Structure formats: C-alpha cells, structure tokens
Coordinates of C-alpha atoms and ligand atoms in Angstrom, one line a residue:
M1 CA 4.5 104.7 172.5
G2 CA 4.5 100.9 172.8
D3 CA 2.9 99.0 169.9
N4 CA 1.3 102.2 168.5
P5 CA 2.1 102.2 164.8
M6 CA 1.7 106.0 164.7
L7 CA 3.4 109.1 166.1
K8 CA 6.8 108.1 164.7
F9 CA 7.6 111.7 163.7
V10 CA 10.1 112.3 166.4
G11 CA 12.5 109.5 165.4
L12 CA 11.6 109.2 161.8
G13 CA 12.4 112.0 159.4
Q14 CA 10.2 113.4 156.6
S15 CA 10.9 111.8 153.3
Y16 CA 9.4 112.4 149.8
P17 CA 9.7 109.9 147.0
D18 CA 13.0 110.5 145.1
K19 CA 12.9 112.8 142.1
R20 CA 14.6 111.7 138.9
A21 CA 17.8 113.6 138.2
A22 CA 17.2 117.0 136.5
D23 CA 19.2 116.1 133.3
A24 CA 17.4 112.8 132.9
R25 CA 13.9 114.3 133.3
A26 CA 14.6 117.3 131.0
D27 CA 14.3 115.0 128.0
D28 CA 10.9 113.5 128.5
F29 CA 7.4 114.3 129.7
L30 CA 7.1 111.6 132.4
E31 CA 6.4 112.5 136.0
I32 CA 9.5 113.6 137.8
S33 CA 8.9 111.9 141.1
R34 CA 9.2 108.2 141.6
S35 CA 6.5 106.5 143.7
F36 CA 6.9 105.3 147.3
I37 CA 7.5 101.6 147.7
L38 CA 5.2 99.9 150.3
D39 CA 7.6 100.1 153.2
K40 CA 8.3 103.7 152.7
A41 CA 4.6 104.6 152.4
E42 CA 3.8 102.7 155.6
E43 CA 6.7 104.3 157.4
Q44 CA 5.9 107.9 156.3
A45 CA 2.2 107.4 157.1
S46 CA 3.3 106.3 160.6
R47 CA 4.7 109.7 161.3
C48 CA 1.2 111.2 161.7
S49 CA 0.3 112.1 165.3
Q50 CA -3.4 111.5 164.8
C51 CA -4.5 114.9 165.9
G52 CA -7.9 115.2 167.6
V53 CA -8.5 118.3 165.4
P54 CA -6.7 117.4 162.2
Y55 CA -5.7 120.7 160.5
C56 CA -4.6 118.7 157.4
S57 CA -8.2 117.6 156.9
T58 CA -9.8 121.0 157.8
H59 CA -7.6 122.7 155.3
C60 CA -8.3 120.2 152.6
P61 CA -11.2 121.5 150.4
L62 CA -12.6 117.9 150.3
H63 CA -12.1 117.4 154.0
N64 CA -10.4 114.1 153.2
H65 CA -10.2 111.7 156.2
I66 CA -6.4 112.1 156.1
P67 CA -5.4 110.8 159.6
D68 CA -7.7 107.8 159.3
W69 CA -6.3 106.6 155.9
L70 CA -2.8 107.4 157.1
R71 CA -3.3 105.1 160.1
L72 CA -4.7 102.3 157.9
T73 CA -1.7 102.7 155.6
A74 CA 0.7 102.5 158.5
E75 CA -1.1 99.3 159.6
G76 CA -0.6 97.8 156.2
R77 CA -4.4 97.9 155.5
L78 CA -4.0 99.5 152.1
R79 CA -7.3 98.5 150.6
E80 CA -9.3 100.0 153.4
A81 CA -7.1 103.1 153.2
Y82 CA -7.9 103.4 149.5
E83 CA -11.6 102.9 150.1
L84 CA -11.7 105.6 152.8
S85 CA -9.8 108.1 150.6
N86 CA -12.1 107.3 147.7
L87 CA -15.2 108.2 149.8
T88 CA -14.5 111.9 149.6
S89 CA -12.7 112.3 146.3
T90 CA -13.5 111.2 142.7
M91 CA -9.8 111.3 141.8
P92 CA -7.4 111.0 144.8
E93 CA -4.4 109.8 142.7
I94 CA -4.7 113.0 140.7
C95 CA -4.9 115.2 143.8
G96 CA -2.0 113.3 145.3
R97 CA 0.0 114.4 142.2
I98 CA -1.0 118.0 141.6
C99 CA -2.6 119.5 144.7
P100 CA -0.4 122.3 146.2
Q101 CA -0.1 120.3 149.4
D102 CA 2.4 122.8 150.8
R103 CA -0.4 125.3 150.9
L104 CA -3.2 122.9 151.9
C105 CA -2.9 119.7 154.0
E106 CA 0.8 119.5 154.4
G107 CA 1.2 123.2 154.9
N108 CA -1.1 122.9 157.9
C109 CA 0.1 119.7 159.4
V110 CA 1.0 120.2 163.1
I111 CA 4.2 118.3 162.7
E112 CA 5.3 120.9 160.2
F113 CA 4.7 123.6 162.8
S114 CA 6.6 121.7 165.4
G115 CA 9.7 121.7 163.1
H116 CA 9.7 118.0 162.2
G117 CA 8.5 118.4 158.6
A118 CA 4.9 117.6 157.6
V119 CA 3.6 114.1 157.0
T120 CA 4.1 113.6 153.2
I121 CA 0.3 113.3 152.7
G122 CA 0.1 113.8 148.9
S123 CA 2.7 111.1 148.2
V124 CA 0.9 108.6 150.4
E125 CA -2.5 109.5 148.8
K126 CA -1.0 108.9 145.3
Y127 CA 0.6 105.6 146.4
I128 CA -2.5 104.1 147.9
T129 CA -4.7 104.9 144.9
D130 CA -2.1 103.9 142.3
T131 CA -1.9 100.6 144.2
A132 CA -5.7 100.3 144.1
W133 CA -5.7 100.6 140.3
K134 CA -2.8 98.1 140.1
E135 CA -4.5 95.6 142.4
G136 CA -8.0 96.0 140.8
W137 CA -9.6 97.5 143.9
V138 CA -11.0 100.4 142.0
E139 CA -14.6 99.3 141.4
P140 CA -16.4 100.0 138.1
L141 CA -18.9 102.7 138.2
V142 CA -22.3 101.1 138.9
P143 CA -25.2 103.3 137.8
G144 CA -28.1 103.5 140.3
A145 CA -31.6 102.4 139.4
A146 CA -32.7 104.4 136.3
R147 CA -34.8 107.5 137.3
G148 CA -35.9 108.4 133.9
Q149 CA -34.3 111.8 134.0
S150 CA -31.4 113.1 132.2
V151 CA -28.7 115.7 132.9
G152 CA -26.4 117.6 130.6
V153 CA -22.9 118.6 131.8
I154 CA -21.1 121.2 129.8
G155 CA -17.4 120.9 130.4
A156 CA -15.4 117.6 131.0
G157 CA -12.9 119.1 133.5
P158 CA -12.7 117.9 137.1
A159 CA -15.8 119.8 138.2
G160 CA -18.0 118.4 135.4
L161 CA -16.5 114.8 135.6
T162 CA -17.1 114.7 139.4
T163 CA -20.8 115.7 139.1
A164 CA -21.2 113.3 136.1
E165 CA -19.9 110.5 138.2
Y166 CA -22.0 111.1 141.3
L167 CA -25.2 111.8 139.3
R168 CA -24.7 108.6 137.3
V169 CA -24.4 106.6 140.6
A170 CA -27.6 108.3 141.6
G171 CA -29.4 106.8 138.6
Y172 CA -29.5 109.7 136.1
E173 CA -28.7 109.5 132.4
V174 CA -25.7 111.7 132.1
H175 CA -24.4 113.4 128.9
V176 CA -21.1 115.3 129.1
Y177 CA -20.4 117.9 126.3
D178 CA -16.9 119.2 125.7
R179 CA -15.4 121.3 122.9
H180 CA -12.1 119.4 123.0
D181 CA -11.7 116.1 121.3
R182 CA -10.7 114.5 124.6
A183 CA -12.3 114.8 128.0
G184 CA -10.4 115.9 131.2
G185 CA -10.4 119.7 130.8
L186 CA -7.1 121.2 132.0
L187 CA -6.1 117.8 133.4
T188 CA -5.8 116.6 129.8
Y189 CA -4.7 119.7 127.8
G190 CA -3.4 122.2 130.4
I191 CA -1.3 120.4 133.0
P192 CA 1.8 118.8 131.4
G193 CA 2.7 115.1 131.7
F194 CA 5.7 115.7 133.9
K195 CA 3.2 116.8 136.6
L196 CA 0.4 114.4 135.7
E197 CA 0.8 111.6 133.2
K198 CA -2.1 111.4 130.8
D199 CA -2.9 107.7 131.2
V200 CA -3.8 108.5 134.8
V201 CA -6.5 110.9 133.5
M202 CA -7.6 108.7 130.7
R203 CA -8.2 105.6 132.9
R204 CA -10.5 107.7 135.1
I205 CA -12.5 108.9 132.0
Q206 CA -12.7 105.4 130.6
R207 CA -14.2 104.2 133.9
L208 CA -16.9 106.9 133.5
K209 CA -17.6 105.9 129.9
D210 CA -17.8 102.2 130.9
G211 CA -20.3 103.3 133.6
G212 CA -22.6 104.6 130.9
I213 CA -21.9 108.3 131.0
I214 CA -22.3 109.5 127.4
F215 CA -19.5 111.8 126.2
H216 CA -20.0 114.2 123.3
E217 CA -16.5 115.3 122.5
S218 CA -15.7 118.1 120.0
F219 CA -19.2 119.5 120.8
E220 CA -19.1 123.2 121.7
I221 CA -22.1 124.9 123.3
G222 CA -22.5 128.1 121.3
R223 CA -21.4 126.5 118.1
D224 CA -23.1 123.1 118.0
A225 CA -26.0 123.9 120.3
T226 CA -27.4 126.8 122.4
L227 CA -28.0 126.6 126.1
D228 CA -31.7 126.6 125.5
G229 CA -31.4 123.8 123.0
L230 CA -29.6 121.7 125.6
R231 CA -32.2 122.6 128.2
E232 CA -34.9 121.1 126.0
R233 CA -32.9 117.8 125.9
H234 CA -32.2 117.5 129.6
D235 CA -34.0 117.9 133.0
A236 CA -31.1 119.9 134.4
I237 CA -27.8 121.3 133.2
L238 CA -24.4 121.9 134.8
I239 CA -22.1 124.6 133.4
A240 CA -18.5 123.7 134.3
T241 CA -16.7 125.3 131.4
G242 CA -13.6 126.7 133.3
V243 CA -12.0 130.1 132.4
Y244 CA -10.2 130.4 129.1
K245 CA -9.9 134.1 128.1
P246 CA -6.2 134.8 128.4
R247 CA -5.2 138.1 130.0
D248 CA -3.1 140.1 127.5
I249 CA -0.2 142.5 127.7
K250 CA -0.5 146.1 126.4
A251 CA 2.8 146.8 124.8
P252 CA 4.0 147.7 121.3
G253 CA 4.8 144.7 119.2
V254 CA 2.7 142.3 121.3
G255 CA 0.9 141.1 118.1
A256 CA 4.2 140.0 116.4
A257 CA 4.7 136.4 115.2
G258 CA 6.4 134.3 117.9
V259 CA 4.4 136.0 120.8
V260 CA 2.0 133.2 121.8
K261 CA -0.6 132.3 124.4
A262 CA 0.4 129.9 127.2
L263 CA -2.6 127.6 126.8
D264 CA -2.2 127.3 123.0
Y265 CA 1.4 126.4 123.7
L266 CA 0.6 123.8 126.4
T267 CA -2.3 122.3 124.5
A268 CA -0.1 121.8 121.4
S269 CA 2.5 120.1 123.6
N270 CA -0.1 117.8 125.3
K271 CA -1.6 116.9 121.9
A272 CA 1.8 115.9 120.7
G273 CA 2.2 113.8 123.8
F274 CA -0.9 111.9 122.8
G275 CA 0.7 111.2 119.4
D276 CA -1.6 113.6 117.5
A277 CA -0.5 115.5 114.4
V278 CA 0.1 119.0 115.6
P279 CA 0.5 121.5 112.7
E280 CA 1.9 124.2 115.0
H281 CA 4.7 121.8 115.9
A282 CA 5.3 120.9 112.2
D283 CA 5.6 124.6 111.3
G284 CA 7.5 125.4 114.6
S285 CA 5.1 128.2 115.7
L286 CA 4.3 126.6 119.0
L287 CA 7.6 124.7 119.5
A288 CA 10.5 125.9 121.6
T289 CA 13.2 123.6 120.1
G290 CA 16.4 125.5 119.4
K291 CA 14.9 128.8 120.5
H292 CA 15.6 131.5 123.1
V293 CA 12.3 131.4 125.0
V294 CA 10.9 134.1 127.4
V295 CA 7.9 133.2 129.4
I296 CA 6.0 136.1 131.0
G297 CA 4.2 135.5 134.3
G298 CA 4.8 134.1 137.8
G299 CA 1.9 131.6 138.2
D300 CA 1.6 127.8 137.8
T301 CA 0.9 128.2 134.1
A302 CA 4.2 130.0 133.6
M303 CA 6.0 127.3 135.5
D304 CA 4.4 124.6 133.3
C305 CA 5.5 126.6 130.1
V306 CA 9.1 127.1 131.1
R307 CA 9.5 123.4 132.0
T308 CA 7.8 122.3 128.8
A309 CA 10.2 124.6 126.8
I310 CA 13.2 122.9 128.5
R311 CA 11.9 119.5 127.5
Q312 CA 11.4 120.6 123.9
G313 CA 15.1 121.5 123.7
A314 CA 15.1 125.3 123.9
K315 CA 18.4 127.1 123.7
S316 CA 17.6 129.1 126.8
V317 CA 14.5 129.6 128.9
K318 CA 13.9 132.7 131.0
C319 CA 10.9 133.4 133.2
L320 CA 10.1 137.1 133.6
Y321 CA 8.1 138.2 136.6
R322 CA 7.4 141.7 137.8
R323 CA 7.5 140.9 141.5
D324 CA 10.1 139.0 143.4
R325 CA 10.3 135.3 144.4
D326 CA 8.5 135.9 147.7
N327 CA 5.6 137.6 146.1
M328 CA 5.0 135.3 143.2
P329 CA 1.7 133.3 143.0
G330 CA 3.2 130.1 141.7
S331 CA 4.3 127.3 143.9
Q332 CA 7.9 127.4 145.3
R333 CA 8.1 123.7 144.8
E334 CA 7.6 124.2 141.0
V335 CA 10.1 127.1 140.9
A336 CA 12.7 124.8 142.5
N337 CA 12.0 122.1 140.0
A338 CA 12.3 124.6 137.1
E339 CA 15.6 126.0 138.4
E340 CA 17.0 122.4 138.7
E341 CA 16.0 121.9 135.1
G342 CA 17.9 125.0 133.9
V343 CA 15.3 127.8 133.8
E344 CA 16.6 131.3 134.6
F345 CA 14.2 133.4 136.7
V346 CA 14.4 137.1 136.0
W347 CA 12.6 138.6 139.0
L348 CA 11.4 142.2 139.3
T349 CA 11.3 142.6 135.5
A350 CA 8.4 143.5 133.2
P351 CA 8.1 143.7 129.4
I352 CA 7.6 147.1 127.8
A353 CA 7.9 146.2 124.1
F354 CA 8.4 143.3 121.7
E355 CA 11.1 143.8 119.1
G356 CA 11.4 142.4 115.6
T357 CA 9.7 143.3 112.3
E358 CA 8.5 140.0 110.8
H359 CA 9.0 137.9 113.9
V360 CA 9.8 138.6 117.5
T361 CA 13.6 138.9 118.1
G362 CA 13.6 140.3 121.7
V363 CA 11.7 141.6 124.6
K364 CA 12.5 145.1 125.8
V365 CA 12.1 145.1 129.6
T366 CA 12.4 147.4 132.5
K367 CA 13.5 146.5 136.0
M368 CA 10.8 146.9 138.7
R369 CA 10.9 147.8 142.4
L370 CA 8.3 147.0 145.0
G371 CA 6.3 149.9 146.3
Q372 CA 3.4 150.1 148.8
P373 CA 1.0 147.2 149.2
D374 CA -1.9 147.4 146.7
A375 CA -5.6 146.4 147.2
S376 CA -4.6 142.7 147.2
G377 CA -2.1 143.3 150.1
R378 CA 0.9 142.6 147.9
R379 CA 3.5 145.2 147.3
A380 CA 2.8 146.9 144.0
P381 CA 5.6 146.8 141.4
E382 CA 6.7 150.1 139.8
P383 CA 9.2 150.7 137.0
D384 CA 12.8 151.6 137.9
P385 CA 13.6 154.4 135.5
G386 CA 16.7 154.0 133.3
S387 CA 16.9 150.2 133.7
E388 CA 15.5 149.3 130.3
H389 CA 17.3 146.6 128.3
T390 CA 16.5 143.9 125.8
L391 CA 16.4 140.1 126.2
E392 CA 17.0 138.0 123.1
A393 CA 13.9 135.9 122.3
D394 CA 12.5 133.9 119.3
L395 CA 9.5 132.6 121.3
V396 CA 7.6 134.6 123.9
I397 CA 4.9 132.9 125.9
K398 CA 2.3 135.1 127.6
A399 CA 1.1 133.4 130.9
L400 CA -0.7 136.1 132.8
G401 CA -3.8 134.3 133.9
Y402 CA -7.3 133.8 132.6
D403 CA -10.7 135.4 132.8
P404 CA -14.1 133.9 131.9
E405 CA -15.3 134.0 128.4
D406 CA -18.5 136.0 127.7
L407 CA -20.8 133.0 128.3
P408 CA -24.2 134.7 128.0
K409 CA -23.2 135.8 124.5
L410 CA -21.4 132.6 123.6
F411 CA -24.3 130.4 124.8
G412 CA -27.0 132.7 123.2
S413 CA -28.5 133.1 126.7
E414 CA -28.7 136.7 127.8
D415 CA -30.6 135.6 130.9
L416 CA -27.5 134.0 132.3
S417 CA -26.4 136.5 135.0
V418 CA -22.6 137.1 135.5
T419 CA -20.6 138.9 138.2
R420 CA -18.5 142.0 137.4
W421 CA -15.6 139.6 136.8
G422 CA -17.6 137.7 134.2
T423 CA -17.9 134.6 136.4
L424 CA -21.3 133.0 136.5
R425 CA -23.5 134.3 139.3
V426 CA -25.0 131.5 141.3
D427 CA -27.3 131.3 144.3
H428 CA -24.8 130.1 146.9
K429 CA -27.5 128.1 148.7
T430 CA -28.4 126.1 145.6
M431 CA -25.5 126.6 143.1
M432 CA -28.2 127.4 140.5
T433 CA -27.6 130.2 138.0
S434 CA -30.2 132.8 137.1
V435 CA -31.7 130.3 134.7
D436 CA -34.0 127.7 136.1
G437 CA -32.5 124.2 136.2
V438 CA -29.0 125.4 135.1
F439 CA -26.3 125.0 137.8
A440 CA -22.6 126.0 137.7
A441 CA -19.4 124.8 139.4
G442 CA -15.7 125.0 139.2
D443 CA -13.5 127.8 137.8
I444 CA -16.4 129.4 135.9
V445 CA -17.9 130.3 139.3
R446 CA -14.7 130.8 141.4
G447 CA -12.4 132.2 138.7
A448 CA -9.1 130.4 138.0
S449 CA -8.6 128.1 141.0
L450 CA -7.5 124.5 141.8
V451 CA -8.4 121.0 140.7
V452 CA -9.4 120.1 144.3
W453 CA -11.8 123.0 144.5
A454 CA -13.3 122.0 141.2
I455 CA -13.9 118.5 142.6
R456 CA -15.4 119.9 145.8
D457 CA -17.8 122.1 143.8
G458 CA -18.7 119.2 141.6
R459 CA -19.5 117.2 144.7
D460 CA -21.5 120.0 146.3
V461 CA -23.5 120.8 143.2
T462 CA -24.5 117.1 142.8
E463 CA -26.5 117.4 146.0
H464 CA -28.3 120.5 144.8
M465 CA -29.0 119.1 141.4
H466 CA -30.3 115.8 142.9
K467 CA -32.7 117.8 145.1
Y468 CA -33.9 119.9 142.2
L469 CA -34.4 116.8 139.9
K470 CA -36.3 114.9 142.6
A471 CA -38.7 117.9 143.1
K472 CA -39.1 118.1 139.3
A473 CA -40.0 114.4 139.1
K474 CA -42.5 114.8 141.9
T475 CA -44.2 117.8 140.3
R476 CA -44.4 115.8 137.0
E477 CA -46.0 112.9 138.9
S478 CA -48.6 115.0 140.6
V479 CA -49.5 116.8 137.3
A480 CA -49.8 113.4 135.6
A481 CA -51.9 112.0 138.4
Ligands
FAD501 C1 -1.5 125.3 132.8 C2 -2.3 125.1 134.1 C3 -1.7 124.3 135.1 C4 -2.4 124.1 136.3 N1 -1.9 123.3 137.2 C5 -2.6 123.0 138.3 C6 -2.0 122.2 139.4 O1 -0.9 121.8 139.3 N2 -2.8 121.9 140.4 C7 -4.1 122.4 140.6 O2 -4.8 122.1 141.5 N3 -4.6 123.2 139.6 C8 -3.9 123.5 138.5 N4 -4.5 124.3 137.6 C9 -5.9 124.8 137.7 C10 -6.9 123.7 137.4 O3 -6.5 123.0 136.3 C11 -8.3 124.3 137.3 O4 -8.6 125.0 138.5 C12 -9.3 123.1 137.1 O5 -9.0 122.3 136.0 C13 -10.7 123.7 136.9 O6 -11.6 122.7 136.7 P1 -13.0 123.0 135.9 O7 -13.6 121.7 135.8 O8 -13.7 124.1 136.5 O9 -12.6 123.5 134.4 P2 -11.6 123.0 133.3 O10 -10.6 122.0 133.8 O11 -11.0 124.2 132.7 O12 -12.6 122.2 132.3 C14 -13.5 122.9 131.6 C15 -13.9 122.2 130.3 O13 -15.0 122.9 129.7 C16 -14.8 122.8 128.3 N5 -15.6 123.9 127.7 C17 -15.4 125.2 127.8 N6 -16.3 125.9 127.1 C18 -17.0 125.0 126.5 C19 -18.1 125.1 125.6 N7 -18.6 126.3 125.2 N8 -18.7 124.0 125.1 C20 -18.2 122.7 125.5 N9 -17.2 122.6 126.3 C21 -16.6 123.7 126.8 C22 -13.3 122.9 128.1 O14 -12.9 122.4 126.8 C23 -12.8 122.1 129.3 O15 -12.6 120.8 128.9 C24 -3.8 124.6 136.4 C25 -4.3 125.4 135.4 C26 -3.6 125.7 134.2 C27 -4.2 126.5 133.2
SF4_502 S1 -2.2 117.5 160.9 FE1 -0.4 116.1 160.4 S2 -0.1 115.0 162.2 FE2 -2.1 115.9 162.5 S3 -3.5 114.3 161.7 FE3 -3.0 115.6 159.9 S4 -1.3 114.6 159.0 FE4 -1.5 113.7 161.0

C-alpha cells in the first residue's frame, strides 16, 4: 500500500471516542462521548478503503461525500474536509452526534461486512465540524442579492431551518415562525443534552439570525395567525411543523396524576437545562428525583426518557416494552448506554392498568409472548394469561410515538389535504401541498422520522420553492409590463 494514507483497516482496529464512565455521566446532561483528538481522527479516517461505489454514501439520506472527506481528514487537510462535508449538510456536527449511523452509513460500510468493524464515520464528521467552529472556518451566512420576495417557514426544526438557510442564501427574505420560545424543534426541546448539547444547536441558530433570517418565536400558527393570513404576507410558505400528537394507552387509570407524556417530560428537562424556571419541576410533577419511574415504549424517545430520569436522581428506572430486545425500534447503542447507566429493561411486558387513587402508585402489567408476524413483518405480541403483576411506580412516562396534529383544523385551512395517517399530502414532484404556494417537509410529511431526513427534505424543498418563486416573479413582471 506504499504511501497511500488510506486502506489501513487491516492493521488498524476500529475505535470510537471514549465514553465517560457511567457513574460520572449519570449526574449531568453533558454529552457522554469525548471527542477524537487530531491523531485519532486522522488514523480512524485512514481505515476507509475508498470504495468505487461507497455504500456509506448511498445509504446516507444526504449522500454526503463520505470517502472524500475521510481521505482529506486522513491527509490532515481538515479545512477542506469540513468544506466538503458542509456542501451537502446544513448541520454536519449535529448529524455526527445523533444520526443512527449503525443503521445508515456505518451499518453499510463494506469494512463492517468484511468483519473489520465500520469506519467510525459519525465521530469523524463531528470532529471535523467541531474543529471548523473552533478554528473559525464556519463562514457567516451571506444572503444572496435581494430578490424582493419573501418566504414564511412554519416550524424551526431541522427541516425548516435547512430551507430557511438555503433560501436566504438564494436572496429571499425569510421569516421563521415557531410556537416554542426557542428555535431548533426537537433538536432543542426533544433530544436531551447528553446526546446533543444545546450550545451546539444554539450556535447554528445564531448564525442564521446573524445572516438576516427573521425568527418569530412563541408564534403559533392557528393561535397567532391563520395559514391564509400568512399566505398574504409571503410569496411562498413551508410547513415543517413535525408530529406532536402523542399516542395514548387505553387502560384503566391512565388519566391518574403521575402518568405523563414523554415530550412534556423531556421539554421540561431541556428547559431546566437552559436555566429557565420550570413550574413542573418546582411542583415535582415532571421530575423523577427520588421516584420509582416506569417508562412505557421501546423507541428512541423512551431511551431518552429513561436516561433523563437516571440523571434526575430517580430511585429506580424501568423501561417496559411489549416486544423483546431484538424487535424494539430504538437503537441498540442507546439501550447499551441506558443499561450501563442503571436502567432496567423489562422486555415482553405491557401495561394493563394504572393503580392508585389520587396519584399513580403502580403499573399493573402482563407478560407478553411473540406470535405470528403482523402486517409490519414484526412478530405480534400477545398477552401471556395468568402472568399479571404490579410494578411500583410514582412516575409513569408514556413514550409510544407521535401522530400528526389535525393541521387543516388547527390552521383554519380545510383545503389542506392530508393522508389517512394525518400527514400532509404533497405532490412528490414538487413537494407542494394541495394549497398553491404552500410546501411541506420533514416529519409532517413522512411521519416521525430522523433529523437527517428532515435536513434532506429541507434541502429538496428549497429547489422546488425556488423554482416556484422564480416563476411567480416572472409572471408578476410580465403582468406589470
Ligand atoms: C425525544 C426524541 C428524540 C429523538 N432523537 C433522535 C435522534 O437521536 N436522532 C435522529 O435522527 N432523530 C431523532 N428524533 C427524531 C427527530 O428529532 C425528528 O425526526 C426531526 O426533528 C424532525 O424535524 P422537523 O423539522 O420535521 O420537525 P421538528 O423538529 O419537530 O420541528 C417542528 C417545529 O415546528 C414547530 N411547530 C409545530 N406546530 C407549530 C405551529 N402550529 N406554529 C408554529 N410552530 C409550530 C414546533 O414547535 C417545532 O419547533 C427524536 C425525536 C424525539 C421526539
Ligand atoms: S463504505 Fe466504508 S470503506 Fe467504503 S468508502 Fe464508505 S467509509 Fe470507506
């Protein structure tokens, strides 16, 4: 292999940045992984075999130029590596932290298949962009020449922020509306700090504000304006509102005090992390400190709840899931982190009632067994008769997933067409909804998904909105002429 800086995977083992010890990290909300140091990042990048058809890249929703920036990193050309990774993503350091790489790029790396362990792509991506911020290589957002048209973006999550950034660069006046008091969507108020520290998100938002994007925080469409009202103010609209209607459990006692919704719980914790006064922490209703906590669900939200409860000083934390470990939707990496931190997983178990008169005192559960595969291909769980028993609980967190809110009703726009799942119906060639000039992207179109897909949708919808706006400007010119 001579002087070739790459293909070192045979002699050089896979290595991730060290994690802080479980007992040390269970007391704070800081990220659990340390960063690579320069030598380590270069070394790990050099394991890439520079595939002619890079499956890492084809399985990345953004089609990031992974082998190219790995090579530049291995050659010590970090600034160029950053510039290349920045070309396809509006927030590479965020993806580096929270993408489920084991299911995307790293899970499809050929070195993984050959038994050598994938190139640690996410950790290198995080390293090069964090370095870029530190070294001042991240350029300010420079707006393009003003076009005299304005765009309204509803929702400041990764989809909305991505579109806002690209459209501002293209010269539009961009207004972003969000019902929360801070932008970022689930990056800010869903995902906990131990996966994604908040100053990483806030510095991205500050860059957009500095670039002239106008944020209207604590502004809710449906309460502070209708969709039609917004259409009058702007030449085009993007709806990127995510999915926020929590799925519920049908069981006696589910309405008891102490049975709470996952996102209420996580939002309160994230607000406390910002130093905000949180009444639900002051009165203890959304705080796990000193409590026996049961979290119901097996997805990433449930993993975030159990690990938050540990950090708040819960007496015990159990995660209840009706299928087994192999059939859970959440990431195995997160399960391992939670187990290290002291979470007990109670597999093949489902709640049947919530006990307690004034306040929940326990969850009555039944064991489950896996039957025949259902429509989704996964083996359907069914109750195991005679296995009922009660788990002690003073805080129960329901984390069963999310559905879209009723947007046509909420926005006062019955013309907005939705699918049978309640997601917005778009023309897949244009990403436009049934209402002229109103586009949609992210979870509100896909259903609950991933940050990287929201960024991809935000990138794609920019092209369509740009085309629409150019045509609109041309029509205006010809009418005026
Ligand atoms: C707890 C949790 C953990 C997750 N962890 C991960 C992870 O580790 N990795 C990963 O890739 N994905 C993760 N996800 C999924 C990921 O966060 C979402 O797929 C992604 O944020 C969707 O982006 P979005 O821009 O479509 O919507 P969102 O991020 O949901 O942003 C939508 C924004 O719209 C605003 N909004 C909604 N309605 C209105 C209205 N009427 N008026 C004004 N504003 C409105 C909301 O306040 C919000 O700020 C997680 C999700 C949750 C819930
Ligand atoms: S699949 Fe793995 S080895 Fe191949 S280019 Fe991508 S990171 Fe490198």
